[in-house]
Amino acid sequence: MLEDVRAACRRDPALHGARRVEAVLYPGLWAVWSHRVAHRLQRRGVPFLPRLISQVTRLLTGVEIHPGARIGRRLFIDHAIGVVIGETAVVGDDVTLYHRVTLGGRGFHADAKGAVRHPVIGDRVVVGVGASVLGRVHVGDDAVIGAHAVVLTDVLPGARVRPATPVIIPPARDAEVPPPPDAEDPSPPRAEIPPVQRTVPPAPAS
């Protein structure tokens, strides 16, 4: 447990000085510690209880790690929320996962029941925010998976995976840009009322 806390302090810039003690509040650490208990029970053939522990941990931390997943040392899950690690996933040592990462399978239409269907993550791999690694693919040591990337094939050691970069299209020069609304008076403009014209009758002749 102590080496997990040290790993969090090394990899999170927010933990420095006296604030390092805040690492024990990180839900990612508690999710990893809880998984280690559930995984040992799973390996000993204890029914139901390992899965119950993982589901309670998911409720409390936002991280779902199947008891069958094999997790290496010093895994750091930053922010933690929305992380899913499947049953047959293998995660190496010193791996960093950011929030909303999925290490999952391809789905019921592609994976048979009980099949080895989740990825193998090497040592010192970094998986960015919202990235998904699906299927029995192998991510080599020291690879970096960019934010929101979808990985469906093997990744070589030390490689960098980048998702498609969004294209920003500037507005056309000839396009008429509507004027901004009046910030001082947000009420809709009032209809103009035409002035009332009074007709003065001529004075009677004396």
CSV table of C-alpha atoms in Angstrom, one decimal:
chain,number,residue,atom,x,y,z
A,1,MET,CA,0.0,0.0,0.0
A,2,LEU,CA,2.8,2.4,0.8
A,3,GLU,CA,4.4,2.0,-2.7
A,4,ASP,CA,1.0,2.8,-4.2
A,5,VAL,CA,0.8,6.0,-2.2
A,6,ARG,CA,4.3,6.9,-3.3
A,7,ALA,CA,3.5,6.2,-6.9
A,8,ALA,CA,0.5,8.6,-6.7
A,9,CYS,CA,2.7,11.3,-5.2
A,10,ARG,CA,5.2,11.0,-8.0
A,11,ARG,CA,2.7,11.1,-10.8
A,12,ASP,CA,0.2,13.6,-9.6
A,13,PRO,CA,1.4,17.2,-9.7
A,14,ALA,CA,-1.3,18.2,-7.2
A,15,LEU,CA,0.4,16.1,-4.5
A,16,HIS,CA,3.3,18.1,-3.1
A,17,GLY,CA,4.6,19.2,0.3
A,18,ALA,CA,2.1,18.8,3.1
A,19,ARG,CA,-0.6,17.9,0.6
A,20,ARG,CA,0.9,14.5,-0.1
A,21,VAL,CA,-1.1,13.0,2.8
A,22,GLU,CA,-4.2,13.7,0.6
A,23,ALA,CA,-3.2,10.7,-1.5
A,24,VAL,CA,-5.0,8.4,0.9
A,25,LEU,CA,-8.3,10.1,-0.1
A,26,TYR,CA,-7.9,9.2,-3.8
A,27,PRO,CA,-10.6,6.8,-4.9
A,28,GLY,CA,-8.2,5.2,-7.4
A,29,LEU,CA,-6.0,3.9,-4.7
A,30,TRP,CA,-8.9,2.5,-2.7
A,31,ALA,CA,-10.2,0.8,-5.9
A,32,VAL,CA,-6.8,-0.9,-6.4
A,33,TRP,CA,-6.6,-2.0,-2.8
A,34,SER,CA,-10.1,-3.4,-2.9
A,35,HIS,CA,-9.4,-5.3,-6.1
A,36,ARG,CA,-6.4,-7.0,-4.5
A,37,VAL,CA,-8.6,-8.5,-1.8
A,38,ALA,CA,-11.3,-9.5,-4.4
A,39,HIS,CA,-8.7,-11.0,-6.7
A,40,ARG,CA,-7.2,-13.2,-4.0
A,41,LEU,CA,-10.6,-14.5,-3.1
A,42,GLN,CA,-11.4,-15.1,-6.7
A,43,ARG,CA,-8.2,-17.2,-7.1
A,44,ARG,CA,-9.1,-19.3,-4.1
A,45,GLY,CA,-12.4,-20.1,-5.7
A,46,VAL,CA,-14.6,-18.2,-3.3
A,47,PRO,CA,-18.0,-17.7,-5.0
A,48,PHE,CA,-20.0,-14.4,-5.1
A,49,LEU,CA,-18.0,-12.5,-2.5
A,50,PRO,CA,-15.3,-11.2,-4.9
A,51,ARG,CA,-17.9,-9.9,-7.3
A,52,LEU,CA,-19.8,-8.3,-4.5
A,53,ILE,CA,-16.6,-6.5,-3.3
A,54,SER,CA,-16.0,-5.2,-6.8
A,55,GLN,CA,-19.5,-3.9,-7.2
A,56,VAL,CA,-19.5,-2.1,-3.8
A,57,THR,CA,-16.1,-0.6,-4.8
A,58,ARG,CA,-17.6,0.6,-8.0
A,59,LEU,CA,-20.4,2.3,-6.1
A,60,LEU,CA,-18.0,4.0,-3.8
A,61,THR,CA,-15.2,4.9,-6.1
A,62,GLY,CA,-16.6,4.9,-9.7
A,63,VAL,CA,-14.0,2.3,-10.7
A,64,GLU,CA,-15.0,-1.2,-11.8
A,65,ILE,CA,-12.3,-3.7,-11.8
A,66,HIS,CA,-13.4,-7.3,-12.4
A,67,PRO,CA,-12.0,-9.7,-9.7
A,68,GLY,CA,-10.4,-11.8,-12.4
A,69,ALA,CA,-8.2,-9.0,-13.8
A,70,ARG,CA,-4.5,-9.2,-13.1
A,71,ILE,CA,-3.2,-5.9,-11.9
A,72,GLY,CA,0.6,-5.2,-11.5
A,73,ARG,CA,2.3,-3.1,-8.9
A,74,ARG,CA,2.0,0.6,-8.5
A,75,LEU,CA,-1.1,1.1,-10.7
A,76,PHE,CA,-2.2,4.7,-10.5
A,77,ILE,CA,-5.7,5.7,-11.6
A,78,ASP,CA,-5.9,9.5,-11.7
A,79,HIS,CA,-9.4,11.0,-10.9
A,80,ALA,CA,-10.6,7.4,-11.2
A,81,ILE,CA,-14.3,8.0,-12.2
A,82,GLY,CA,-15.6,5.9,-15.0
A,83,VAL,CA,-12.7,3.4,-15.3
A,84,VAL,CA,-13.5,-0.1,-16.4
A,85,ILE,CA,-11.1,-3.1,-16.4
A,86,GLY,CA,-12.4,-6.4,-17.7
A,87,GLU,CA,-12.2,-9.9,-16.4
A,88,THR,CA,-9.3,-11.2,-18.4
A,89,ALA,CA,-7.3,-7.9,-18.6
A,90,VAL,CA,-3.6,-7.9,-17.7
A,91,VAL,CA,-2.1,-4.7,-16.4
A,92,GLY,CA,1.7,-4.4,-15.9
A,93,ASP,CA,3.7,-2.5,-13.4
A,94,ASP,CA,3.8,1.3,-13.0
A,95,VAL,CA,0.8,1.9,-15.3
A,96,THR,CA,-1.1,5.1,-15.3
A,97,LEU,CA,-4.8,5.3,-16.2
A,98,TYR,CA,-6.8,8.5,-16.4
A,99,HIS,CA,-10.6,8.8,-15.9
A,100,ARG,CA,-13.1,7.1,-18.2
A,101,VAL,CA,-10.5,4.6,-19.5
A,102,THR,CA,-11.9,1.2,-20.7
A,103,LEU,CA,-9.9,-1.9,-21.0
A,104,GLY,CA,-12.7,-4.0,-22.4
A,105,GLY,CA,-13.8,-6.6,-24.9
A,106,ARG,CA,-15.4,-6.3,-28.3
A,107,GLY,CA,-18.9,-7.2,-27.2
A,108,PHE,CA,-21.1,-10.3,-27.1
A,109,HIS,CA,-21.3,-10.5,-30.9
A,110,ALA,CA,-17.5,-11.0,-31.1
A,111,ASP,CA,-16.5,-12.6,-27.8
A,112,ALA,CA,-17.4,-16.1,-26.7
A,113,LYS,CA,-18.4,-16.7,-23.1
A,114,GLY,CA,-15.4,-17.3,-20.9
A,115,ALA,CA,-13.0,-16.4,-23.7
A,116,VAL,CA,-9.8,-14.4,-23.1
A,117,ARG,CA,-11.1,-11.2,-24.5
A,118,HIS,CA,-9.5,-8.2,-22.8
A,119,PRO,CA,-6.2,-6.3,-23.5
A,120,VAL,CA,-2.7,-6.9,-22.1
A,121,ILE,CA,-1.1,-3.6,-21.0
A,122,GLY,CA,2.7,-3.6,-20.6
A,123,ASP,CA,4.8,-1.8,-18.0
A,124,ARG,CA,4.9,2.0,-17.6
A,125,VAL,CA,2.1,2.5,-20.1
A,126,VAL,CA,0.0,5.7,-19.9
A,127,VAL,CA,-3.6,5.6,-21.1
A,128,GLY,CA,-5.2,9.0,-21.5
A,129,VAL,CA,-8.6,10.4,-20.7
A,130,GLY,CA,-11.5,8.5,-22.3
A,131,ALA,CA,-9.3,6.1,-24.2
A,132,SER,CA,-10.6,2.6,-25.0
A,133,VAL,CA,-8.4,-0.5,-25.5
A,134,LEU,CA,-10.7,-3.3,-26.8
A,135,GLY,CA,-10.1,-7.0,-27.4
A,136,ARG,CA,-7.1,-9.2,-26.7
A,137,VAL,CA,-4.6,-6.6,-28.0
A,138,HIS,CA,-1.1,-6.1,-26.6
A,139,VAL,CA,0.2,-2.7,-25.7
A,140,GLY,CA,4.0,-2.7,-25.4
A,141,ASP,CA,6.0,-1.3,-22.5
A,142,ASP,CA,6.3,2.5,-22.3
A,143,ALA,CA,3.6,3.1,-24.9
A,144,VAL,CA,1.3,6.2,-24.5
A,145,ILE,CA,-2.3,6.0,-25.6
A,146,GLY,CA,-3.7,9.5,-26.2
A,147,ALA,CA,-6.9,10.9,-24.9
A,148,HIS,CA,-10.1,9.5,-26.5
A,149,ALA,CA,-8.2,7.1,-28.7
A,150,VAL,CA,-9.8,3.7,-29.6
A,151,VAL,CA,-7.2,0.9,-29.8
A,152,LEU,CA,-8.2,-2.3,-31.7
A,153,THR,CA,-4.7,-3.6,-32.7
A,154,ASP,CA,-1.4,-4.2,-31.0
A,155,VAL,CA,0.8,-1.2,-30.0
A,156,LEU,CA,4.5,-1.5,-30.2
A,157,PRO,CA,6.7,-0.7,-27.2
A,158,GLY,CA,7.4,3.0,-26.8
A,159,ALA,CA,4.8,3.9,-29.5
A,160,ARG,CA,2.5,6.9,-29.2
A,161,VAL,CA,-1.2,6.5,-30.2
A,162,ARG,CA,-3.0,9.7,-31.1
A,163,PRO,CA,-6.7,10.1,-32.0
A,164,ALA,CA,-7.8,12.0,-35.0
A,165,THR,CA,-7.3,15.7,-34.6
A,166,PRO,CA,-10.5,17.8,-34.9
A,167,VAL,CA,-10.5,20.2,-37.9
A,168,ILE,CA,-11.4,23.8,-37.1
A,169,ILE,CA,-13.0,25.5,-40.1
A,170,PRO,CA,-12.8,29.3,-39.9
A,171,PRO,CA,-15.9,31.4,-40.9
A,172,ALA,CA,-16.1,32.6,-44.5
A,173,ARG,CA,-14.9,36.2,-44.9
A,174,ASP,CA,-18.0,37.3,-46.9
A,175,ALA,CA,-20.4,35.8,-44.3
A,176,GLU,CA,-22.4,38.4,-42.5
A,177,VAL,CA,-21.9,38.2,-38.8
A,178,PRO,CA,-25.0,39.2,-36.8
A,179,PRO,CA,-24.4,42.0,-34.3
A,180,PRO,CA,-24.2,40.9,-30.7
A,181,PRO,CA,-27.3,41.5,-28.6
A,182,ASP,CA,-27.5,44.5,-26.4
A,183,ALA,CA,-25.9,43.4,-23.1
A,184,GLU,CA,-27.3,46.3,-21.1
A,185,ASP,CA,-30.9,45.8,-22.1
A,186,PRO,CA,-31.7,42.0,-22.6
A,187,SER,CA,-35.4,42.7,-22.9
A,188,PRO,CA,-36.9,42.4,-26.4
A,189,PRO,CA,-37.3,45.6,-28.3
A,190,ARG,CA,-40.6,47.3,-28.0
A,191,ALA,CA,-42.8,48.1,-31.0
A,192,GLU,CA,-42.7,51.7,-32.0
A,193,ILE,CA,-46.0,53.5,-31.4
A,194,PRO,CA,-46.7,56.2,-34.0
A,195,PRO,CA,-47.3,59.6,-32.5
A,196,VAL,CA,-50.9,60.7,-32.0
A,197,GLN,CA,-51.9,63.6,-34.2
A,198,ARG,CA,-54.7,65.9,-32.9
A,199,THR,CA,-56.9,67.9,-35.3
A,200,VAL,CA,-58.0,71.3,-34.0
A,201,PRO,CA,-61.3,72.4,-35.6
A,202,PRO,CA,-61.3,75.9,-37.0
A,203,ALA,CA,-62.8,78.7,-34.9
A,204,PRO,CA,-66.5,79.7,-35.9
A,205,ALA,CA,-66.9,82.9,-37.9
A,206,SER,CA,-68.2,85.8,-35.8
